[in-house]
Amino acid sequence: MNKTIILNSRPVGKPQLSDFKFVEEEMPALKEGEILLKTKFVSVDPYLRGRMSDAKSYVPPFELQKAMSSGVVAEVLESQNEKFKKGDFVSGMLNWKEFQTSIGENLLKIDDKIAPLSNYLGVLGMTGLTAYFGLTEIGKPQKGETLVVSGAAGAVGSIVGQIGKILGCRVIGIAGTDEKVEMLKSKFGFDEAINYKTTENMTKAIAEVCPDGVDVYFDNVGGTISDSVHANINRLGRIIVCGAISAYNDTSVPQGPRVEHFLIRKSALMQGFIVGNYADKFPEGMKHLSQWLSEGKLIYSETIVEGFENIPQAFIDLFEGKNKGKMIVKI
Amino acid sequence: MNKTIILNSRPVGKPQLSDFKFVEEEMPALKEGEILLKTKFVSVDPYLRGRMSDAKSYVPPFELQKAMSSGVVAEVLESQNEKFKKGDFVSGMLNWKEFQTSIGENLLKIDDKIAPLSNYLGVLGMTGLTAYFGLTEIGKPQKGETLVVSGAAGAVGSIVGQIGKILGCRVIGIAGTDEKVEMLKSKFGFDEAINYKTTENMTKAIAEVCPDGVDVYFDNVGGTISDSVHANINRLGRIIVCGAISAYNDTSVPQGPRVEHFLIRKSALMQGFIVGNYADKFPEGMKHLSQWLSEGKLIYSETIVEGFENIPQAFIDLFEGKNKGKMIVKI
């Protein structure tokens, strides 16, 4: 029998284990043109929370009682598709199933000799590309500028900070434990890092570590942390709105200070994006990321949880900040 | 004796007549290299409210017990500066004085044969340039797109809407009286206009007149009006944050729904600006504006109040929406 994880109920507030359900089903039968895939690694990401709701968004919501899906690395067990052969590894958006068939559309063949397979769900996948394109296309950081990253110890944040350093910026990270703060500085080369949970006045703390103000803010969290960065933004500053994990579980639109006033006063920009906007430039991004990775300029952190049955808990743990870097489940 | 208007106290909330004081002083004596100017027209603008506070901003605050200043058109009465001669008209940032001397720096010679003198404080001055550069440089409207303008019957808003029509957009205006709404449609050629004061559900009202959503939003007001436009913004929408008159008199930062979520969901952009950012392109803007004006494609509305003694009241009336188009005081 094959195992699958379906969306059992739409979460209200924080997702619960009961929002998911494990279902057994027949092993899929292979048809002409298809490949049979065995799941090796599953990516769990904060954005999935949005798809579990039925609010209008940039991607359609998950359907109730249907399989969940996310970024997956899988091995080709059998192939009736000439583009793939047995033993190939692929990555793409696939279901949370131990085994599944696919016509191979939108699947990328990946090479475990260039980088570990799990990397293709992170630094060489959507995570790395999100960091790269958000920072370079919207943030346009210049050498000598100050870059602040929130959610800096997260999958995207840690890559953003390192790219910032590669591009010659002074880089400040914001994270939620002393251990993460230490790691940002010692492992990822951030110039400074701040633990927002133990800092009383974040606005003042940011001002202190950013004596020349903040030119670029890569925002993964939103909320009051962002308010304190906004208060330090420079004239012609750029705010890359990548995520708002602080609000993903809110049941109503969170309230906060209106931004219009400081945007005018500072001629500043705030821009949201999804990585898909830059799909035509993915090869360029992959090229830079894999080069920096091979040169050792880019260090990549993963939290790997083992076991198909632990996918829902790994997802829930994201909202507790239990991951360091990209959260991946190994099957 | 010469008359001048000084800043007597920094307003708390809405400006009061008592925040200003009329002072008599000696007539200025002309020195080598200077010109003697007689004030003809004075521009009063919402942004001056910001300079009356001592909060950090893009321009330094007005000093207490010193003359107020703004955009002024003046006549040269005497000249000891070879660049100007008696009878010339000039525009520039000058003091609220009946007579004053200047070394002529940053003053622009203007021609009352091309357009009425007051136009140089509006459609052919900062007002028109603000509309032109905000819309074209940040909004980048494409033919067939939908443009919404708040504060649409104001000086900047009425020009923005007309440029939108010239560039081939569907244009919707938001204003605060039925008379203004009617004027936007009949006089300025807006496709639709909404009176926000008599409309119960603005989000729904905007959705109804924007069946294809909102691609570009030129925001002069901020606040709840903007919330209802944000709710209708399209994917890759652009929000030009030009003004937030709804909050200029607030004594604390106004609160509202956080914008990060919809910015991400729609890959939308919000950008603040001041017209000075585009100073190197002013000649290009003036060229387009004066051409459209001479072709009759651009109609320009002014509210002209008479009398030097009425400058403070004209400024205060801006916050009551008593002006239609640019508010100017004729001396």
XYZ file of C-alpha atoms in Angstrom, chain B residues 63-311:
249
model
C 11.825 78.003 12.215
C 9.633 79.537 14.887
C 9.269 83.336 14.661
C 10.717 83.270 11.134
C 8.860 83.889 7.870
C 6.901 81.033 6.309
C 7.776 80.185 2.711
C 6.310 78.275 -0.225
C 6.074 78.460 -3.988
C 5.657 82.103 -5.004
C 5.310 84.031 -8.265
C 6.754 87.547 -8.035
C 7.469 90.542 -10.203
C 10.908 92.113 -10.391
C 10.514 95.765 -9.268
C 14.213 96.649 -9.323
C 17.299 94.720 -10.344
C 20.976 94.950 -9.514
C 21.461 91.453 -10.966
C 22.276 91.177 -14.666
C 20.179 88.001 -15.062
C 16.931 89.819 -14.272
C 15.384 93.080 -15.373
C 12.531 95.213 -14.090
C 9.175 93.737 -15.159
C 10.381 90.131 -15.280
C 8.248 87.523 -13.577
C 9.875 84.757 -11.549
C 8.757 81.676 -9.626
C 10.488 79.833 -6.813
C 10.516 79.120 -3.112
C 10.140 82.513 -1.478
C 8.987 83.958 1.802
C 5.451 84.964 2.695
C 6.259 88.665 2.400
C 4.718 91.394 0.281
C 8.195 92.504 -0.765
C 11.536 90.756 -0.490
C 15.004 90.760 -1.994
C 16.735 87.766 -3.537
C 20.046 87.003 -5.211
C 17.976 85.175 -7.825
C 19.390 81.730 -7.088
C 16.866 78.937 -7.815
C 14.404 81.436 -9.260
C 12.921 80.578 -12.645
C 12.011 83.304 -15.139
C 8.468 82.665 -16.342
C 6.449 83.983 -19.260
C 2.860 85.205 -18.843
C 2.361 84.909 -22.608
C 2.713 81.076 -22.508
C 0.341 80.586 -19.571
C -1.279 82.661 -16.798
C 1.241 83.442 -14.066
C -0.616 81.387 -11.436
C -0.156 78.251 -13.608
C 3.546 78.285 -12.741
C 2.612 77.449 -9.154
C 0.520 74.531 -10.340
C 0.219 72.689 -13.599
C 3.549 74.068 -14.863
C 5.153 73.954 -11.428
C 5.617 71.452 -8.609
C 1.980 70.316 -8.773
C 2.068 69.275 -12.411
C 5.548 67.801 -12.118
C 4.508 65.790 -9.042
C 1.581 64.339 -10.974
C 3.671 63.640 -14.063
C 6.700 61.996 -12.437
C 4.811 60.073 -9.762
C 2.518 58.586 -12.364
C 5.040 57.895 -15.118
C 8.164 56.987 -13.101
C 6.545 54.884 -10.358
C 3.113 53.997 -11.745
C 4.332 53.256 -15.282
C 0.751 53.000 -16.553
C 0.178 50.935 -19.663
C -2.542 51.533 -22.222
C -5.725 49.758 -21.156
C -4.801 49.542 -17.492
C -7.030 50.831 -14.690
C -5.815 53.842 -12.701
C -7.445 54.940 -9.432
C -6.686 58.384 -8.010
C -7.559 59.453 -4.468
C -7.866 63.139 -3.639
C -8.784 63.243 -7.305
C -10.302 66.714 -7.274
C -7.190 68.139 -5.649
C -4.422 69.954 -7.463
C -2.255 66.912 -8.130
C -5.108 64.414 -8.453
C -6.967 66.180 -11.238
C -3.773 66.355 -13.316
C -2.891 62.702 -12.592
C -6.293 61.556 -13.867
C -6.000 63.547 -17.056
C -2.483 62.267 -17.769
C -3.860 58.768 -17.162
C -6.490 59.368 -19.840
C -3.894 60.815 -22.227
C -1.828 57.612 -21.709
C -4.830 55.414 -22.502
C -5.911 54.228 -19.041
C -9.363 53.742 -17.612
C -9.394 56.351 -14.825
C -11.424 56.336 -11.600
C -11.354 59.234 -9.154
C -12.218 59.350 -5.462
C -13.373 62.649 -3.953
C -15.409 63.936 -1.038
C -18.411 65.825 -2.480
C -20.972 65.103 -5.199
C -19.971 68.362 -6.859
C -16.349 67.208 -7.106
C -17.427 63.786 -8.377
C -19.505 65.442 -11.094
C -16.635 67.756 -12.017
C -14.159 64.867 -12.317
C -16.396 63.203 -14.892
C -17.737 66.204 -16.807
C -14.756 68.518 -16.709
C -11.663 66.322 -16.304
C -12.840 63.296 -18.301
C -12.530 60.639 -15.566
C -14.390 57.465 -16.544
C -15.947 57.108 -13.104
C -15.784 58.896 -9.775
C -16.854 57.948 -6.267
C -17.897 60.162 -3.351
C -16.267 58.376 -0.422
C -18.300 60.364 2.106
C -21.635 59.013 0.882
C -20.474 55.501 -0.089
C -21.034 52.854 2.550
C -18.754 50.089 1.283
C -15.830 51.620 -0.587
C -14.132 48.269 -1.275
C -17.246 47.045 -3.055
C -17.804 50.378 -4.816
C -14.272 50.311 -6.224
C -14.658 46.685 -7.293
C -17.824 47.652 -9.163
C -16.278 50.480 -11.169
C -13.004 48.519 -11.668
C -14.217 45.181 -13.055
C -10.644 44.342 -14.118
C -9.127 45.380 -10.778
C -6.742 48.260 -10.082
C -3.360 48.290 -11.816
C -2.117 51.677 -10.654
C -3.205 53.620 -7.576
C -2.094 57.222 -7.192
C -2.615 57.866 -3.510
C -2.944 61.411 -2.180
C -4.828 60.621 0.998
C -3.916 57.349 2.751
C -6.150 55.982 5.499
C -9.261 53.876 5.064
C -9.877 55.117 1.513
C -6.556 53.554 0.553
C -7.382 50.316 2.379
C -10.356 49.890 0.071
C -8.242 50.482 -3.025
C -5.506 48.107 -1.786
C -8.175 45.416 -1.476
C -8.759 45.706 -5.231
C -5.159 45.908 -6.406
C -4.104 43.591 -9.218
C -1.121 41.297 -9.424
C 1.987 43.429 -10.100
C 0.016 46.538 -9.134
C 1.798 49.799 -8.399
C 0.835 52.163 -5.584
C 2.266 55.656 -5.839
C 2.338 57.120 -2.346
C 2.226 60.841 -3.011
C 0.390 62.163 0.018
C -1.414 61.126 3.156
C -3.479 64.219 3.893
C -5.857 62.086 5.975
C -3.092 61.808 8.577
C -1.165 65.090 8.320
C -2.871 66.553 11.368
C -2.673 63.367 13.451
C -0.610 63.722 16.582
C 0.468 60.057 16.591
C 1.231 57.561 13.839
C -2.141 56.358 12.531
C -2.821 52.636 12.694
C -4.326 50.493 9.981
C -4.160 47.079 8.375
C -0.603 45.939 7.745
C 0.201 45.940 4.040
C 2.825 43.191 3.837
C 0.326 40.431 3.219
C -1.358 41.925 0.169
C 1.955 43.207 -1.188
C 3.244 39.611 -1.227
C 0.000 38.079 -2.437
C -0.157 40.503 -5.351
C 3.565 41.068 -5.940
C 2.604 44.707 -5.587
C 4.753 47.779 -5.077
C 4.246 50.827 -2.841
C 6.623 53.710 -3.330
C 6.811 57.123 -1.764
C 8.481 60.042 -3.497
C 8.990 63.758 -3.571
C 9.125 65.594 -6.853
C 12.682 66.747 -6.184
C 13.889 63.171 -6.807
C 13.272 63.812 -10.501
C 14.811 67.285 -10.693
C 17.133 66.267 -13.516
C 14.105 65.382 -15.637
C 12.036 68.528 -14.949
C 12.550 69.933 -18.479
C 11.090 66.724 -19.950
C 8.058 66.987 -17.640
C 7.515 70.699 -18.379
C 7.667 69.975 -22.102
C 4.925 67.325 -21.961
C 2.737 69.309 -19.581
C 2.885 72.571 -21.527
C 2.272 70.732 -24.790
C -0.821 68.937 -23.423
C -1.993 72.255 -21.928
C -1.638 74.082 -25.248
C -3.386 71.241 -27.096
C -6.310 71.492 -24.678
C -5.782 67.896 -23.512
C -5.010 69.063 -20.019
C -7.512 71.254 -18.202
C -6.349 72.915 -15.074
C -8.396 74.008 -12.117
C -7.468 76.651 -9.558
C -9.115 78.038 -6.471
C -7.832 81.601 -6.179
C -8.273 83.423 -2.897
C -7.471 87.145 -2.822
C -5.402 89.049 -0.301
C -2.105 88.635 1.510
C -3.970 88.581 4.828
C -5.869 85.449 3.738
C -2.842 83.172 3.187
